[in-house]
Short mmCIF file of C-alpha atoms in Angstrom, two decimals:
data_model
loop_
_atom_site.label_atom_id
_atom_site.label_comp_id
_atom_site.label_asym_id
_atom_site.label_seq_id
_atom_site.Cartn_x
_atom_site.Cartn_y
_atom_site.Cartn_z
CA GLN A 1 -18.16 -6.55 18.95
CA LEU A 2 -17.21 -6.43 15.29
CA HIS A 3 -18.10 -3.19 13.50
CA LEU A 4 -18.11 -3.16 9.72
CA VAL A 5 -17.95 0.02 7.65
CA GLU A 6 -18.71 0.04 3.92
CA SER A 7 -17.62 2.71 1.49
CA GLY A 8 -17.18 3.26 -2.23
CA GLY A 9 -20.76 3.47 -3.43
CA GLY A 10 -22.01 6.10 -5.83
CA LEU A 11 -23.58 6.85 -9.17
CA VAL A 12 -22.12 5.17 -12.24
CA GLN A 13 -23.22 4.75 -15.85
CA PRO A 14 -24.13 1.34 -17.26
CA GLY A 15 -20.99 -0.53 -18.20
CA GLY A 16 -18.96 1.31 -15.60
CA SER A 17 -17.09 0.06 -12.53
CA LEU A 18 -17.03 0.66 -8.80
CA ARG A 19 -15.02 -0.81 -5.96
CA LEU A 20 -16.71 -1.20 -2.60
CA SER A 21 -14.72 -1.53 0.61
CA CYS A 22 -15.63 -3.18 3.90
CA ALA A 23 -13.32 -2.29 6.77
CA ALA A 24 -13.07 -3.23 10.42
CA SER A 25 -10.76 -2.13 13.21
CA GLU A 26 -11.44 -4.38 16.20
CA PHE A 27 -10.80 -7.88 14.86
CA PRO A 28 -9.09 -9.40 11.82
CA LEU A 29 -11.56 -9.97 8.99
CA SER A 30 -9.45 -12.95 7.94
CA ARG A 31 -11.04 -14.94 10.76
CA TYR A 32 -14.55 -14.51 9.35
CA ASP A 33 -16.47 -15.47 6.27
CA ILE A 34 -17.24 -12.07 4.71
CA GLY A 35 -20.22 -11.64 2.44
CA TRP A 36 -21.60 -8.87 0.29
CA PHE A 37 -25.35 -8.53 0.04
CA ARG A 38 -27.62 -6.05 -1.68
CA GLN A 39 -31.15 -4.84 -1.33
CA ALA A 40 -33.08 -2.98 -4.00
CA PRO A 41 -36.26 -1.01 -3.18
CA GLY A 42 -39.18 -3.35 -2.62
CA LYS A 43 -37.04 -6.46 -2.85
CA GLU A 44 -35.52 -8.87 -0.37
CA ARG A 45 -31.87 -8.67 0.58
CA GLU A 46 -29.92 -11.04 -1.64
CA GLY A 47 -26.45 -12.52 -1.51
CA VAL A 48 -23.90 -11.26 -4.01
CA SER A 49 -20.54 -12.75 -3.14
CA CYS A 50 -18.52 -14.09 -0.22
CA ILE A 51 -14.97 -15.02 0.73
CA GLY A 52 -14.21 -17.74 3.23
CA TRP A 53 -11.81 -17.43 6.12
CA ARG A 54 -8.32 -18.91 6.13
CA ASP A 55 -8.43 -20.43 2.60
CA TYR A 56 -10.12 -17.37 0.99
CA LYS A 57 -12.27 -19.44 -1.32
CA THR A 58 -14.95 -17.35 -2.97
CA ASN A 59 -18.53 -17.86 -4.02
CA SER A 60 -20.77 -15.62 -6.11
CA ALA A 61 -24.35 -15.38 -7.24
CA ASN A 62 -25.02 -16.30 -10.86
CA SER A 63 -26.21 -12.77 -11.59
CA VAL A 64 -22.78 -11.26 -10.87
CA ARG A 65 -20.39 -14.09 -11.71
CA GLY A 66 -17.76 -12.93 -14.15
CA ARG A 67 -18.46 -9.26 -13.40
CA PHE A 68 -17.88 -8.91 -9.63
CA THR A 69 -14.77 -10.01 -7.75
CA ILE A 70 -14.37 -10.23 -3.98
CA SER A 71 -10.96 -10.04 -2.35
CA ILE A 72 -9.30 -9.37 1.01
CA ASP A 73 -6.34 -7.22 2.03
CA ASN A 74 -5.18 -8.50 5.42
CA ILE A 75 -2.76 -5.63 5.97
CA LYS A 76 -5.54 -3.08 5.58
CA ASN A 77 -8.07 -5.43 7.21
CA THR A 78 -10.44 -4.65 4.36
CA VAL A 79 -12.57 -6.74 2.01
CA TYR A 80 -13.28 -5.37 -1.46
CA LEU A 81 -15.97 -5.96 -4.02
CA GLN A 82 -14.79 -4.96 -7.48
CA MET A 83 -17.83 -4.45 -9.67
CA ASN A 84 -17.37 -4.25 -13.44
CA SER A 85 -19.80 -4.06 -16.36
CA LEU A 86 -22.45 -2.64 -14.08
CA LYS A 87 -26.09 -2.83 -15.10
CA PRO A 88 -29.12 -0.81 -13.97
CA GLU A 89 -30.39 -3.93 -12.18
CA ASP A 90 -27.31 -3.79 -9.94
CA THR A 91 -28.75 -0.67 -8.33
CA ALA A 92 -29.21 -1.34 -4.61
CA VAL A 93 -27.88 -0.66 -1.15
CA TYR A 94 -24.88 -2.93 -0.69
CA TYR A 95 -24.04 -4.37 2.71
CA CYS A 96 -21.06 -6.32 3.93
CA ALA A 97 -21.51 -8.88 6.66
CA ALA A 98 -19.39 -11.26 8.71
CA ASN A 99 -19.94 -14.83 9.84
CA LEU A 100 -17.74 -16.36 12.54
CA SER A 101 -17.78 -19.79 10.97
CA PRO A 102 -16.07 -22.66 12.88
CA THR A 103 -15.12 -24.44 9.64
CA PRO A 104 -12.95 -22.98 6.87
CA GLY A 105 -13.94 -23.75 3.31
CA ILE A 106 -16.50 -22.56 0.79
CA CYS A 107 -18.57 -19.74 2.24
CA VAL A 108 -22.33 -19.57 1.79
CA ILE A 109 -24.03 -16.34 0.76
CA ASP A 110 -27.04 -16.91 2.96
CA LYS A 111 -27.91 -13.80 4.98
CA GLY A 112 -29.21 -15.93 7.85
CA ARG A 113 -25.69 -17.13 8.61
CA TYR A 114 -24.20 -13.66 9.07
CA GLY A 115 -24.41 -12.01 12.45
CA TYR A 116 -22.49 -8.78 11.91
CA TRP A 117 -23.60 -6.17 9.41
CA GLY A 118 -22.46 -2.80 8.16
CA GLN A 119 -24.70 0.19 7.56
CA GLY A 120 -24.72 -0.15 3.76
CA THR A 121 -23.61 1.95 0.83
CA GLN A 122 -25.80 3.02 -2.09
CA VAL A 123 -24.90 1.97 -5.63
CA THR A 124 -26.89 3.53 -8.46
CA VAL A 125 -26.35 2.50 -12.06
CA SER A 126 -28.03 4.91 -14.41
CA SER A 127 -27.37 6.98 -17.50
#
């Protein structure tokens, strides 16, 4: 069973930056598509960004493209989400998730494809 643990959330001012981490200990994350999702109060969980296994191709939602960057550190077995130029509308609980996809390539940030989820970390963007 894959257990994912997120960290790095917090309170930041608009225009600021945060780096979220998603770590696992049992299995190498490099064998999974890893996605970041977020859920704001009263809204559905939405896809933010993902990184595909083996080739590490990335995909991002239009709302964060150019501001958020996803990456993987195989030595630390950790996936990061670097978030820059944060806006109040980025406020949400952020979750990382893993999909054991049989085919490497472009990942899809569709929450229905991901079977393993972390507990979430709160990101609040406010002055």
